[in-house]
């Protein structure tokens, strides 16, 4: 019989506890679980467990306490750690350098994130924050400008993965025109009417730019002063990807000088802190990293993470790897 692997769960298990316990009862897992009240307690427990057990797999769930999984989290688990599966802000570069797969849960979060993106797109274009503020103050339409019609408006999608494709489909149904940039151009049959552009071309031609790329060293501050300078005056910006993909100080400068008319954000460079200018402006639509907060999300995310673990156990590769540690 194959020796059971040691699996460590980080964060609350809300939907798949019985599945995990069944796998342990079947002799496939030896299960360790941590869900603490502070970050320091999380890290202390990780060190305690790793001192006595070789942990091969980490299953990470959403925790309002342990918001980032990085070197401090993973270093005590080396050199035995081989897979991290789940959701959260994960230091993928550190895992890759140390021969560890990271498998995220793109299917579970894709549709709610895409729907939230489209909501932010519409609210940003139609000046939702200022309009709602007017109603609450009793000002009605006084001082409200006319806004662009979304029909025919050019939306530039940066990153045409699963979420980007869903956003494309949803905004196309609303009559918007889609251009996109991706590291690799999609096959024509997958573009579904979207037009591929090089990155600088997309910056110049898009009336609204929405970001759907992962956070990597190459995409950190993907939008900064040089990129904003290439955009149309009065451009709209939406970000539901990762906060540091945008240089937040540069975004504020672009809003202050009128280059960016309005923005819709669900993610921020220094979460949960929000830049004072963005928080106080009525030209921003702001959400608290809320895109995936739907009532099925925990079951969907945990099930997808668990399926990644099973795939790795059976084939040596998870279903949805973000990295390839074998090429590091």
XYZ file of N, CA and C in Angstrom, residues 13-264:
756
model
N -11.714 25.228 6.731
C -12.299 24.334 5.740
C -13.816 24.402 5.935
N -14.504 24.928 4.952
C -15.920 25.220 5.108
C -16.831 24.197 4.438
N -16.317 23.478 3.445
C -17.212 22.638 2.643
C -16.711 21.226 2.390
N -15.423 20.975 2.558
C -14.878 19.672 2.144
C -14.220 18.912 3.294
N -14.569 19.229 4.520
C -13.956 18.548 5.662
C -14.191 17.046 5.601
N -15.405 16.645 5.284
C -15.711 15.210 5.208
C -14.899 14.533 4.111
N -14.737 15.199 2.959
C -13.934 14.627 1.872
C -12.490 14.403 2.321
N -11.940 15.383 3.030
C -10.576 15.257 3.524
C -10.459 14.117 4.533
N -11.420 14.044 5.425
C -11.392 12.981 6.429
C -11.578 11.605 5.794
N -12.389 11.524 4.741
C -12.566 10.251 4.029
C -11.257 9.803 3.388
N -10.519 10.747 2.800
C -9.238 10.408 2.188
C -8.234 9.963 3.243
N -8.316 10.569 4.409
C -7.451 10.126 5.507
C -7.852 8.724 5.974
N -9.148 8.474 6.072
C -9.630 7.147 6.489
C -9.243 6.070 5.481
N -9.174 6.469 4.191
C -8.787 5.524 3.142
C -7.282 5.282 3.092
N -6.535 5.987 3.932
C -5.091 5.795 3.969
C -4.337 6.599 2.936
N -5.000 7.576 2.265
C -4.320 8.378 1.250
C -3.666 9.628 1.849
N -4.304 10.181 2.888
C -3.813 11.396 3.526
C -3.449 11.124 4.977
N -2.486 11.893 5.450
C -2.329 12.105 6.881
C -2.545 13.601 7.054
N -3.641 13.985 7.687
C -4.153 15.345 7.649
C -3.720 16.155 8.874
N -3.210 17.368 8.587
C -2.905 18.354 9.626
C -3.653 19.635 9.261
N -4.213 20.314 10.263
C -5.039 21.478 9.962
C -4.712 22.643 10.892
N -4.596 23.822 10.292
C -4.294 25.044 11.049
C -5.312 26.117 10.679
N -5.939 26.698 11.677
C -6.829 27.848 11.476
C -6.765 28.681 12.743
N -5.912 29.690 12.717
C -5.599 30.446 13.929
C -6.151 31.868 13.879
N -6.034 32.549 15.004
C -6.612 33.891 15.147
C -5.660 34.999 14.727
N -4.354 34.694 14.629
C -3.381 35.705 14.216
C -2.383 35.099 13.234
N -1.726 35.950 12.478
C -0.696 35.494 11.541
C 0.438 34.826 12.309
N 0.805 35.402 13.435
C 1.903 34.850 14.231
C 1.581 33.429 14.704
N 0.334 33.205 15.089
C -0.069 31.864 15.516
C -0.053 30.872 14.365
N -0.466 31.335 13.163
C -0.367 30.486 11.970
C 1.067 30.036 11.776
N 1.995 30.988 11.763
C 3.387 30.669 11.470
C 4.009 29.805 12.575
N 3.628 30.044 13.814
C 4.136 29.221 14.910
C 3.675 27.773 14.775
N 2.408 27.578 14.423
C 1.881 26.224 14.259
C 2.542 25.516 13.072
N 2.773 26.254 11.985
C 3.451 25.665 10.823
C 4.827 25.146 11.224
N 5.564 25.936 11.986
C 6.896 25.519 12.435
C 6.808 24.296 13.344
N 5.822 24.290 14.232
C 5.671 23.154 15.142
C 5.393 21.860 14.376
N 4.478 21.919 13.424
C 4.119 20.718 12.670
C 5.282 20.256 11.803
N 5.933 21.211 11.115
C 7.012 20.840 10.196
C 8.233 20.295 10.929
N 8.352 20.615 12.201
C 9.477 20.086 12.980
C 9.346 18.579 13.212
N 8.133 18.051 13.107
C 7.908 16.628 13.400
C 7.353 15.831 12.220
N 6.911 16.533 11.166
C 6.290 15.848 10.035
C 6.731 16.492 8.722
N 6.971 15.653 7.721
C 7.353 16.138 6.388
C 6.079 16.420 5.595
N 5.749 17.688 5.436
C 4.526 18.082 4.736
C 4.788 18.148 3.239
N 4.029 17.372 2.474
C 4.184 17.352 1.015
C 3.251 18.334 0.316
N 2.055 18.536 0.899
C 1.011 19.318 0.220
C 0.398 20.303 1.206
N 0.201 21.531 0.726
C -0.566 22.529 1.461
C -1.838 22.822 0.674
N -2.968 22.776 1.361
C -4.245 23.199 0.783
C -4.634 24.502 1.471
N -4.638 25.591 0.703
C -4.885 26.921 1.264
C -6.289 27.384 0.910
N -7.031 27.803 1.922
C -8.362 28.354 1.693
C -8.365 29.831 2.054
N -9.466 30.506 1.745
C -9.541 31.924 2.068
C -9.542 32.121 3.575
N -8.597 32.907 4.059
C -8.528 33.263 5.472
C -8.400 34.767 5.591
N -9.275 35.415 6.364
C -9.129 36.855 6.571
C -7.913 37.200 7.415
N -7.294 36.188 8.026
C -6.107 36.411 8.864
C -4.835 36.234 8.048
N -4.679 35.065 7.434
C -3.469 34.755 6.665
C -3.705 35.160 5.215
N -3.478 36.437 4.927
C -3.822 36.988 3.616
C -2.762 36.692 2.561
N -1.520 36.508 2.988
C -0.444 36.278 2.020
C 0.355 35.050 2.421
N 0.615 34.197 1.442
C 1.419 32.997 1.647
C 2.746 33.203 0.944
N 3.809 33.341 1.740
C 5.102 33.690 1.156
C 6.219 32.881 1.805
N 7.426 33.394 1.693
C 8.595 32.666 2.198
C 8.446 32.323 3.679
N 7.888 33.246 4.457
C 7.719 32.986 5.887
C 6.808 31.789 6.123
N 5.790 31.661 5.283
C 4.849 30.540 5.395
C 5.488 29.231 4.978
N 6.195 29.259 3.848
C 6.625 28.004 3.217
C 8.004 27.511 3.632
N 8.880 28.408 4.039
C 10.262 28.003 4.320
C 10.359 26.860 5.333
N 9.574 26.866 6.432
C 9.679 25.734 7.371
C 9.262 24.393 6.770
N 8.524 24.421 5.663
C 8.020 23.183 5.060
C 8.993 22.577 4.047
N 10.031 23.321 3.707
C 11.022 22.818 2.753
C 11.990 21.888 3.479
N 12.593 20.912 2.770
C 12.531 20.682 1.318
C 11.460 19.682 0.894
N 10.552 19.346 1.772
C 9.607 18.266 1.491
C 8.356 18.729 0.740
N 8.053 20.028 0.804
C 6.845 20.546 0.163
C 6.927 20.389 -1.354
N 5.837 19.883 -1.970
C 5.815 19.657 -3.407
C 4.647 20.341 -4.116
N 3.591 20.669 -3.362
C 2.412 21.264 -3.993
C 1.695 22.180 -3.011
N 1.318 23.354 -3.506
C 0.391 24.239 -2.803
C -0.826 24.387 -3.703
N -1.995 24.049 -3.182
C -3.227 24.109 -3.969
C -4.240 24.971 -3.236
N -4.904 25.848 -3.982
C -5.938 26.666 -3.358
C -5.904 28.090 -3.844
N -6.406 28.982 -3.002
C -6.563 30.380 -3.383
C -5.769 31.268 -2.451
N -5.602 32.530 -2.863
C -4.910 33.491 -2.023
C -3.768 34.155 -2.758
N -3.125 35.103 -2.072
C -1.963 35.805 -2.622
C -0.726 34.980 -2.289
N -0.208 34.280 -3.278
C 0.859 33.300 -3.081
C 2.122 33.771 -3.782
N 3.268 33.619 -3.113
C 4.561 33.943 -3.715
C 4.966 32.783 -4.628
N 4.516 32.868 -5.880
C 4.737 31.779 -6.835
C 6.217 31.654 -7.169
N 6.927 32.775 -7.253
C 8.348 32.726 -7.593
C 9.131 31.923 -6.551
N 8.815 32.140 -5.285
C 9.512 31.395 -4.229
C 9.240 29.904 -4.358
N 7.986 29.550 -4.618
C 7.649 28.134 -4.770
C 8.381 27.529 -5.968
N 8.379 28.244 -7.083
C 9.012 27.731 -8.298
C 10.499 27.475 -8.078
N 11.161 28.435 -7.437
C 12.603 28.298 -7.179
C 12.913 27.102 -6.284
N 11.929 26.695 -5.500
C 12.149 25.602 -4.562
C 11.468 24.305 -4.988
N 11.106 24.223 -6.269
C 10.603 22.971 -6.824
C 9.192 22.612 -6.400
N 8.366 23.633 -6.138
C 7.013 23.392 -5.632
C 5.981 23.894 -6.643
N 5.021 23.055 -6.964
C 3.899 23.478 -7.803
C 2.965 24.405 -7.019
N 2.422 25.389 -7.733
C 1.273 26.120 -7.201
C 0.124 25.938 -8.175
N -0.998 25.420 -7.656
C -2.197 25.235 -8.467
C -3.304 26.101 -7.883
N -3.810 27.029 -8.680
C -4.876 27.901 -8.195
C -6.243 27.298 -8.510
N -7.288 28.086 -8.352
C -8.652 27.582 -8.560
C -9.378 28.494 -9.553
N -8.939 28.520 -10.802
C -9.487 29.489 -11.759
C -10.939 29.255 -12.122
N -11.366 28.001 -12.166
C -12.744 27.726 -12.576
C -13.718 28.278 -11.542
N -13.413 28.056 -10.274
C -14.326 28.464 -9.205
C -14.543 29.967 -9.174
N -13.479 30.724 -9.412
C -13.589 32.181 -9.250
C -13.869 32.915 -10.564
N -13.794 32.224 -11.683
C -13.820 32.921 -12.971
C -15.127 33.645 -13.254
N -16.255 32.939 -13.141
C -17.510 33.594 -13.522
C -17.905 34.715 -12.569
N -17.842 34.518 -11.235
C -18.163 35.657 -10.379
C -17.212 36.834 -10.561
N -15.930 36.557 -10.837
C -14.989 37.656 -11.064
C -15.310 38.388 -12.363
N -15.640 37.628 -13.406
C -15.988 38.258 -14.686
C -17.262 39.093 -14.553
N -18.244 38.577 -13.831
C -19.489 39.322 -13.637
C -19.231 40.608 -12.867
N -18.400 40.525 -11.820
C -18.053 41.721 -11.052
C -17.291 42.717 -11.918
N -16.430 42.214 -12.782
C -15.696 43.095 -13.694
C -16.649 43.878 -14.571
N -17.620 43.197 -15.136
C -18.579 43.877 -16.012
C -19.389 44.903 -15.223
N -19.748 44.570 -14.006
C -20.434 45.538 -13.151
C -19.571 46.782 -12.948
N -18.280 46.591 -12.654
C -17.381 47.728 -12.476
C -17.205 48.514 -13.769
N -17.142 47.815 -14.888
C -17.036 48.498 -16.184
C -18.223 49.428 -16.388
N -19.424 48.924 -16.170
C -20.628 49.732 -16.376
C -20.700 50.878 -15.377
N -20.405 50.596 -14.122
C -20.478 51.644 -13.104
C -19.427 52.725 -13.334
N -18.242 52.322 -13.804
C -17.184 53.289 -14.064
C -17.545 54.177 -15.250
N -17.974 53.570 -16.321
C -18.338 54.358 -17.502
C -19.490 55.306 -17.184
N -20.512 54.804 -16.499
C -21.727 55.577 -16.257
C -21.660 56.448 -15.004
N -20.485 56.594 -14.408
C -20.284 57.561 -13.318
C -21.164 57.232 -12.112
N -21.192 55.955 -11.751
C -22.101 55.476 -10.718
C -21.884 56.153 -9.370
N -20.618 56.286 -8.930
C -20.358 56.803 -7.589
C -20.894 58.213 -7.409
N -20.595 59.081 -8.382
C -21.067 60.463 -8.270
C -22.589 60.537 -8.356
N -23.188 59.719 -9.236
C -24.641 59.734 -9.382
C -25.325 59.271 -8.092
N -24.813 58.187 -7.488
C -25.394 57.694 -6.237
C -25.210 58.712 -5.115
N -24.042 59.361 -5.101
C -23.770 60.398 -4.102
C -24.758 61.552 -4.238
N -25.064 61.934 -5.484
C -26.025 63.014 -5.729
C -27.403 62.681 -5.164
N -27.850 61.461 -5.402
C -29.169 61.054 -4.912
C -29.218 61.144 -3.393
N -28.186 60.638 -2.740
C -28.171 60.622 -1.272
C -28.091 62.038 -0.690
N -27.469 62.951 -1.414
C -27.356 64.336 -0.939
C -28.564 65.187 -1.338
N -29.461 64.626 -2.164
C -30.618 65.382 -2.613
C -30.337 66.302 -3.785
N -29.202 66.093 -4.469
C -28.821 66.960 -5.590
C -29.367 66.486 -6.927
N -29.952 65.289 -6.957
C -30.518 64.704 -8.163
C -29.491 64.730 -9.292
N -29.800 65.305 -10.454
C -28.835 65.256 -11.562
C -27.959 66.503 -11.632
N -28.090 67.390 -10.676
C -27.318 68.638 -10.716
C -25.815 68.356 -10.717
N -25.130 68.861 -11.729
C -23.688 68.708 -11.825
C -23.209 67.406 -12.422
N -24.133 66.516 -12.758
C -23.717 65.242 -13.354
C -23.474 65.407 -14.848
N -22.313 64.940 -15.339
C -22.050 65.031 -16.782
C -22.748 63.912 -17.543
N -22.925 64.108 -18.845
C -23.326 62.992 -19.695
C -22.141 62.026 -19.806
N -22.440 60.739 -19.924
C -21.375 59.733 -19.992
C -21.407 59.049 -21.354
N -20.322 58.390 -21.714
C -20.322 57.664 -22.986
C -21.394 56.573 -23.013
N -21.883 56.315 -24.203
C -22.763 55.172 -24.427
C -21.881 53.921 -24.508
N -22.256 52.867 -23.804
C -21.403 51.668 -23.827
C -21.439 50.980 -25.194
N -22.498 51.183 -25.948
C -22.592 50.524 -27.261
C -21.501 51.064 -28.186
N -20.664 50.187 -28.670
C -19.583 50.567 -29.560
C -18.321 51.008 -28.851
N -18.349 51.119 -27.541
C -17.173 51.550 -26.790
C -16.089 50.466 -26.859
N -14.839 50.874 -27.052
C -13.728 49.922 -27.206
C -13.165 49.552 -25.836
N -13.278 48.275 -25.497
C -12.763 47.737 -24.242
C -11.481 46.964 -24.546
N -10.403 47.319 -23.879
C -9.139 46.612 -24.024
C -8.935 45.645 -22.873
N -8.857 44.363 -23.168
C -8.675 43.327 -22.152
C -7.206 42.906 -22.139
N -6.559 43.066 -21.003
C -5.163 42.661 -20.849
C -5.145 41.333 -20.104
N -4.857 40.263 -20.830
C -4.877 38.918 -20.271
C -6.136 38.186 -20.687
N -6.031 37.339 -21.710
C -7.209 36.647 -22.242
C -7.200 35.187 -21.813
N -7.178 35.001 -20.494
C -7.358 33.674 -19.939
C -8.833 33.403 -19.719
N -9.134 32.561 -18.754
C -10.520 32.170 -18.530
C -11.406 33.360 -18.174
N -10.921 34.219 -17.252
C -11.710 35.369 -16.848
C -11.804 36.379 -17.985
N -10.700 36.640 -18.652
C -10.716 37.577 -19.771
C -11.695 37.175 -20.853
N -11.753 35.886 -21.145
C -12.690 35.400 -22.173
C -14.138 35.590 -21.734
N -14.418 35.348 -20.458
C -15.782 35.545 -19.965
C -16.171 37.018 -20.003
N -15.236 37.894 -19.647
C -15.510 39.337 -19.740
C -15.771 39.722 -21.184
N -14.965 39.218 -22.097
C -15.180 39.481 -23.527
C -16.596 39.116 -23.943
N -17.027 37.910 -23.562
C -18.354 37.454 -23.969
C -19.453 38.343 -23.388
N -19.293 38.744 -22.143
C -20.336 39.534 -21.480
C -20.414 40.956 -22.039
N -19.261 41.602 -22.269
C -19.323 42.979 -22.770
C -19.692 43.013 -24.251
N -19.318 41.958 -24.988
C -19.740 41.876 -26.391
C -21.258 41.804 -26.482
N -21.873 41.060 -25.552
C -23.338 40.958 -25.532
C -23.992 42.314 -25.266
N -23.246 43.225 -24.632
C -23.762 44.567 -24.354
C -23.444 45.548 -25.473
N -22.826 45.060 -26.531
C -22.564 45.903 -27.696
C -21.211 46.580 -27.709
N -20.329 46.221 -26.795
C -18.998 46.821 -26.784
C -18.078 46.095 -27.763
N -17.066 46.808 -28.209
C -16.060 46.239 -29.112
C -14.843 45.855 -28.282
N -14.305 44.660 -28.500
C -13.220 44.152 -27.666
C -11.926 44.044 -28.466
N -10.867 44.628 -27.898
C -9.498 44.362 -28.345
C -8.787 43.729 -27.153
N -7.726 42.985 -27.417
C -7.068 42.318 -26.300
C -5.582 42.172 -26.545
N -4.856 42.053 -25.421
C -3.444 41.693 -25.457
C -3.252 40.485 -24.570
N -2.472 39.535 -25.043
C -2.148 38.332 -24.294
C -0.710 37.974 -24.623
N -0.046 37.262 -23.722
C 1.340 36.861 -24.023
C 1.423 36.098 -25.330
N 0.403 35.284 -25.591
C 0.321 34.539 -26.840
C -1.031 34.803 -27.472
N -1.046 35.155 -28.744
C -2.324 35.394 -29.410
C -3.149 34.106 -29.435
N -4.445 34.245 -29.208
C -5.331 33.091 -29.247
C -5.501 32.588 -30.673
N -5.768 31.300 -30.853
C -6.181 30.831 -32.182
C -7.432 31.608 -32.622
N -7.553 31.825 -33.901
C -8.638 32.673 -34.417
C -10.010 32.199 -33.953
N -10.198 30.883 -33.891
C -11.514 30.368 -33.509
C -11.834 30.641 -32.040
N -10.816 30.955 -31.227
C -11.051 31.265 -29.817
C -11.228 32.758 -29.568
N -10.944 33.579 -30.562
C -11.017 35.024 -30.349
C -12.453 35.533 -30.295
N -13.344 34.889 -31.009
C -14.768 35.224 -30.996
C -15.014 36.713 -31.236
N -14.372 37.226 -32.247
C -14.606 38.613 -32.646
C -13.699 39.624 -31.995
N -12.947 39.239 -30.980
C -12.000 40.158 -30.347
C -10.784 40.340 -31.257
N -10.220 41.530 -31.240
C -9.076 41.851 -32.088
C -7.797 41.888 -31.267
N -6.794 41.121 -31.687
C -5.525 41.100 -30.978
C -4.711 42.341 -31.330
N -4.137 42.984 -30.302
C -3.247 44.123 -30.495
C -1.997 43.934 -29.646
N -0.908 44.509 -30.082
C 0.253 44.597 -29.211
C -0.089 45.518 -28.044
N 0.656 45.389 -26.959
C 0.285 46.073 -25.725
C 0.167 47.584 -25.907
N 1.176 48.203 -26.531
C 1.130 49.656 -26.702
C -0.027 50.084 -27.597
N -0.353 49.275 -28.588
C -1.505 49.581 -29.441
C -2.796 49.549 -28.636
N -2.912 48.560 -27.775
C -4.109 48.466 -26.938
C -4.235 49.699 -26.047
N -3.111 50.142 -25.458
C -3.160 51.325 -24.605
C -3.690 52.533 -25.361
N -3.301 52.664 -26.615
C -3.687 53.851 -27.398
C -5.122 53.769 -27.920
N -5.598 52.576 -28.194
C -6.885 52.440 -28.878
C -8.079 52.187 -27.954
N -7.839 51.855 -26.695
C -8.933 51.463 -25.801
C -9.507 52.668 -25.067
N -10.831 52.730 -24.991
C -11.482 53.744 -24.159
C -11.542 53.278 -22.707
N -11.628 51.982 -22.523
C -11.573 51.395 -21.179
C -10.606 50.220 -21.217
N -9.764 50.116 -20.188
C -8.800 49.027 -20.083
C -9.101 48.240 -18.819
N -9.252 46.918 -18.963
C -9.531 46.053 -17.827
C -8.458 44.977 -17.743
N -7.955 44.743 -16.536
C -6.788 43.894 -16.326
C -7.183 42.517 -15.809
N -6.622 41.476 -16.457
C -6.920 40.090 -16.083
C -5.685 39.213 -16.213
N -4.552 39.743 -15.771
C -3.288 39.008 -15.853
C -2.826 38.646 -14.444
N -2.032 37.586 -14.312
C -1.500 37.230 -12.996
C -0.448 38.228 -12.553
N -0.165 38.241 -11.260
C 0.907 39.087 -10.744
C 2.211 38.305 -10.780
N 3.145 38.787 -11.587
C 4.479 38.206 -11.709
C 5.472 39.367 -11.707
N 6.762 39.084 -11.615
C 7.720 40.193 -11.729
C 7.535 40.988 -13.025
N 7.115 40.323 -14.095
C 6.937 41.010 -15.381
C 5.688 41.884 -15.404
N 4.675 41.544 -14.601
C 3.432 42.323 -14.641
C 3.292 43.291 -13.471
N 4.214 43.259 -12.520
C 4.154 44.246 -11.431
C 4.330 45.648 -12.022
N 3.414 46.543 -11.693
C 3.394 47.905 -12.240
C 3.344 47.884 -13.766
N 2.574 46.955 -14.299
C 2.372 46.891 -15.744
C 1.823 48.209 -16.268
N 0.955 48.818 -15.473
C 0.482 50.172 -15.789
C 1.144 51.154 -14.832
N 2.003 52.007 -15.388
C 2.662 53.053 -14.607
C 2.664 54.334 -15.445
N 3.493 55.288 -15.090
C 3.437 56.599 -15.749
C 3.595 56.502 -17.265
N 4.558 55.716 -17.735
C 4.795 55.620 -19.181
C 3.583 55.054 -19.901
N 2.932 54.073 -19.307
C 1.774 53.451 -19.952
C 0.565 54.392 -19.927
N 0.341 55.072 -18.810
C -0.781 56.016 -18.762
C -0.608 57.132 -19.791
N 0.633 57.551 -20.010
C 0.893 58.626 -20.967
C 0.493 58.233 -22.391
N 0.496 56.955 -22.701
C 0.154 56.487 -24.041
C -1.352 56.340 -24.252
N -2.122 56.410 -23.183
C -3.567 56.172 -23.277
C -4.304 57.415 -23.764
N -5.543 57.197 -24.179
C -6.405 58.303 -24.555
C -6.693 59.174 -23.339
N -6.881 60.475 -23.579
C -7.329 61.338 -22.495
C -8.742 60.921 -22.088
N -8.972 60.838 -20.772
C -10.286 60.440 -20.287
C -10.535 58.947 -20.317
N -9.471 58.157 -20.297
C -9.606 56.695 -20.323
C -10.207 56.203 -19.011
N -10.820 55.030 -19.058
C -11.352 54.374 -17.865
C -10.488 53.138 -17.565
N -10.251 52.884 -16.279
C -9.420 51.756 -15.857
C -10.210 50.878 -14.898
N -10.166 49.552 -15.111
C -10.799 48.594 -14.207
C -9.782 47.514 -13.868
N -9.717 47.153 -12.577
C -8.783 46.101 -12.158
C -9.446 45.162 -11.166
N -9.621 43.906 -11.576
C -10.056 42.844 -10.665
C -9.018 41.728 -10.617
N -7.798 42.009 -11.071
C -6.740 40.989 -11.118
C -5.969 40.988 -9.799
N -4.862 41.693 -9.761
C -4.075 41.865 -8.539
C -3.696 43.339 -8.435
N -3.711 43.873 -7.214
C -3.476 45.293 -7.017
C -2.161 45.801 -7.577
N -1.019 45.132 -7.290
C 0.271 45.666 -7.734
C 0.497 45.635 -9.246
N -0.438 45.097 -10.022
C -0.322 45.199 -11.477
C -0.388 46.673 -11.897
N -1.032 47.495 -11.082
C -1.076 48.937 -11.320
C -0.187 49.639 -10.300
N 0.639 50.542 -10.771
C 1.376 51.457 -9.905
C 0.359 52.467 -9.381
N -0.049 52.317 -8.131
C -1.162 53.100 -7.596
C -0.844 54.596 -7.562
N 0.392 54.943 -7.237
C 0.764 56.367 -7.238
C 0.659 56.941 -8.644
N 1.051 56.164 -9.643
C 0.949 56.624 -11.023
C -0.511 56.764 -11.441
N -1.366 55.843 -10.984
C -2.798 55.948 -11.272
C -3.371 57.230 -10.692
N -2.995 57.547 -9.466
C -3.482 58.782 -8.834
C -3.026 59.995 -9.633
N -1.767 60.003 -10.053
C -1.276 61.131 -10.865
C -2.070 61.249 -12.156
N -2.368 60.109 -12.772
C -3.118 60.114 -14.033
C -4.552 60.599 -13.830
N -5.127 60.320 -12.677
C -6.465 60.827 -12.377
C -6.420 62.331 -12.084
N -5.393 62.749 -11.392
C -5.277 64.165 -11.039
C -5.055 65.048 -12.263
N -4.332 64.515 -13.273
C -4.084 65.345 -14.466
C -5.115 65.125 -15.571
N -6.136 64.291 -15.302
C -7.223 64.109 -16.245
C -7.013 63.031 -17.286
N -5.851 62.394 -17.274
C -5.625 61.314 -18.239
C -6.622 60.175 -17.999
N -6.828 59.800 -16.736
C -7.819 58.791 -16.364
C -9.059 59.503 -15.846
N -10.188 59.260 -16.505
C -11.434 59.908 -16.088
C -11.987 59.276 -14.821
N -12.084 57.952 -14.826
C -12.621 57.223 -13.670
C -12.006 55.838 -13.644
N -12.068 55.207 -12.478
C -11.563 53.836 -12.368
C -12.473 53.015 -11.469
N -12.473 51.698 -11.713
C -13.205 50.745 -10.888
C -12.236 49.694 -10.384
